[in-house]
Amino acid sequence: METYRADTLANAGIHVHFVQDNHSRSARGVLRGLHYQLRHPQAKLCRVASGEVFDVAVDIRLGSPTFGKWYGSILSAENKLGLYIPPGFAHGFVVRSETADFLYKCSDYYDAPDDRGILWSDPDIGIPWDTPEPILSAKDQRYPTLAEAPRDLLPRYEP
């Protein structure tokens, strides 16, 4: 199957040059996110090669008409769907199958010092993860809510 076509994305109004591919394998209940980079914002094109995840994008761009709103989709090897995450959005996913191979293209390189996040369980965002006790990394447990995040560490909306 075709998994990426620049002309198809361009026809949808998405003009992004991807520079890095990532592959994450996780077990059921692992929740990663909500991640973003500020100085090196990354657009991401996500899909699942095996298993199933609930994939989420949250608009965290200050001044955006959809600030604090989220969109989520089930991505699986079976449905072959993909999700585009624009720059300036926080991103996260939770594994719903025994294991999942989650693949994503990035428009900028990963920069560890620029790694930031918003708390996955932020009640003001209200994402229904449908995972009673997610498995989280230490850093994902410590992120601030969107309301607590320092404003100088959030991206700005540019219409």
Coordinates of C-alpha atoms in Angstrom, one line a residue:
M1 CA 0.0 0.0 0.0
E2 CA 1.1 3.6 -0.5
T3 CA 1.8 5.2 2.9
Y4 CA 2.9 8.7 1.7
R5 CA 2.4 10.9 -1.3
A6 CA 3.5 14.5 -1.3
D7 CA 1.1 15.4 -4.1
T8 CA -2.0 14.0 -2.3
L9 CA -1.1 16.1 0.8
A10 CA -0.5 19.2 -1.4
N11 CA -3.9 18.7 -3.0
A12 CA -5.3 18.8 0.6
G13 CA -3.5 22.1 1.3
I14 CA -0.6 20.5 3.3
H15 CA 2.8 21.6 2.0
V16 CA 5.3 20.1 4.4
H17 CA 8.8 18.8 3.8
F18 CA 9.4 15.8 6.2
V19 CA 12.9 15.2 7.4
Q20 CA 12.7 12.4 9.9
D21 CA 10.7 9.1 10.3
N22 CA 10.1 7.6 13.8
H23 CA 8.9 4.2 14.8
S24 CA 7.5 3.6 18.3
R25 CA 6.5 0.1 19.6
S26 CA 4.4 0.1 22.7
A27 CA 2.2 -2.2 24.8
R28 CA -1.5 -2.0 25.7
G29 CA -2.2 1.0 28.0
V30 CA 1.0 2.9 27.2
L31 CA 0.1 6.6 26.8
R32 CA 2.6 9.0 25.3
G33 CA 2.0 12.7 25.3
L34 CA 1.0 15.3 25.0
H35 CA 4.3 16.4 23.4
Y36 CA 5.4 19.4 21.3
Q37 CA 8.5 21.4 20.4
L38 CA 8.5 25.2 20.6
R39 CA 11.7 26.4 18.8
H40 CA 11.6 23.5 16.4
P41 CA 7.9 22.8 15.8
Q42 CA 7.1 19.6 14.1
A43 CA 4.3 18.7 11.8
K44 CA 3.7 15.0 12.1
L45 CA 2.0 12.5 9.7
C46 CA 1.0 9.5 11.8
R47 CA -0.1 5.9 11.0
V48 CA -0.1 2.5 12.6
A49 CA 1.6 -0.5 11.0
S50 CA 0.4 -3.1 13.5
G51 CA -2.1 -2.9 16.3
E52 CA -4.4 0.1 17.2
V53 CA -4.0 3.4 19.0
F54 CA -6.2 6.4 19.8
D55 CA -4.2 9.3 18.4
V56 CA -4.8 12.9 19.5
A57 CA -3.9 16.4 18.5
V58 CA -4.5 19.5 20.7
D59 CA -4.3 23.1 19.5
I60 CA -2.1 24.9 22.0
R61 CA -1.3 27.9 19.8
L62 CA -2.0 31.1 21.8
G63 CA -4.6 33.3 20.0
S64 CA -5.9 30.4 17.9
P65 CA -9.7 30.3 17.6
T66 CA -9.5 26.6 18.5
F67 CA -7.0 27.0 21.4
G68 CA -7.4 24.1 23.9
K69 CA -9.6 22.0 21.5
W70 CA -8.6 18.5 20.6
Y71 CA -9.2 16.0 17.8
G72 CA -8.7 12.3 18.0
S73 CA -9.0 9.3 15.8
I74 CA -8.5 5.6 16.0
L75 CA -5.5 4.6 13.9
S76 CA -5.0 0.9 13.2
A77 CA -3.3 -1.5 10.8
E78 CA -6.8 -2.6 9.8
N79 CA -8.3 0.8 9.0
K80 CA -5.1 2.1 7.4
L81 CA -6.0 5.7 8.5
G82 CA -3.5 8.4 9.1
L83 CA -3.6 11.6 11.1
Y84 CA -1.8 14.9 10.2
I85 CA -0.7 16.9 13.3
P86 CA 0.1 20.5 12.3
P87 CA 3.0 22.5 13.9
G88 CA 1.9 24.2 17.1
F89 CA -0.2 21.3 18.2
A90 CA 0.5 19.0 21.1
H91 CA 0.4 15.3 20.2
G92 CA -0.3 12.1 22.1
F93 CA -1.6 8.5 21.7
V94 CA -2.6 5.6 23.8
V95 CA -2.3 1.9 22.7
R96 CA -5.5 0.0 22.6
S97 CA -4.2 -3.4 21.3
E98 CA -1.8 -5.9 22.8
T99 CA 1.0 -4.0 21.1
A100 CA 1.2 -1.3 18.4
D101 CA 3.8 -0.1 15.9
F102 CA 3.2 3.6 15.6
L103 CA 5.0 5.3 12.7
Y104 CA 5.3 9.1 12.1
K105 CA 7.0 11.5 9.8
C106 CA 8.3 14.8 11.2
S107 CA 8.9 18.1 9.5
D108 CA 11.7 19.0 11.8
Y109 CA 14.3 17.1 13.7
Y110 CA 13.8 16.0 17.3
D111 CA 15.6 18.4 19.7
A112 CA 15.8 17.1 23.2
P113 CA 16.3 20.5 24.9
D114 CA 13.2 21.8 23.1
D115 CA 11.0 18.8 24.2
R116 CA 7.9 20.1 26.0
G117 CA 4.5 18.8 27.0
I118 CA 1.0 19.4 28.4
L119 CA -0.5 17.1 31.0
W120 CA -2.3 14.2 29.3
S121 CA -5.2 14.3 31.8
D122 CA -5.8 18.1 31.7
P123 CA -9.4 18.4 32.8
D124 CA -9.9 21.6 30.8
I125 CA -9.0 19.8 27.6
G126 CA -11.0 16.7 28.5
I127 CA -9.7 14.0 26.3
P128 CA -11.6 10.7 26.9
W129 CA -8.6 8.4 26.7
D130 CA -10.7 5.4 27.7
T131 CA -7.8 3.8 29.5
P132 CA -8.4 3.4 33.3
E133 CA -4.8 3.2 34.4
P134 CA -2.4 4.3 31.6
I135 CA 1.2 3.5 31.7
L136 CA 3.1 6.8 31.6
S137 CA 6.7 7.9 31.5
A138 CA 7.9 10.0 34.4
K139 CA 8.1 13.1 32.2
D140 CA 4.6 12.7 30.9
Q141 CA 3.3 12.6 34.5
R142 CA 5.0 15.9 35.4
Y143 CA 3.8 18.2 32.5
P144 CA 1.7 21.2 33.4
T145 CA -1.9 21.7 32.4
L146 CA -2.5 24.1 29.5
A147 CA -3.6 26.7 32.0
E148 CA -0.5 26.3 34.1
A149 CA 2.0 26.3 31.1
P150 CA 4.1 29.4 30.9
R151 CA 2.8 31.5 28.0
D152 CA 6.3 32.1 26.7
L153 CA 6.6 28.3 26.2
L154 CA 3.5 28.0 24.1
P155 CA 3.4 28.5 20.3
R156 CA 1.6 31.5 18.8
Y157 CA -1.2 31.3 16.2
E158 CA -0.2 32.9 12.9
P159 CA -3.3 33.2 10.6

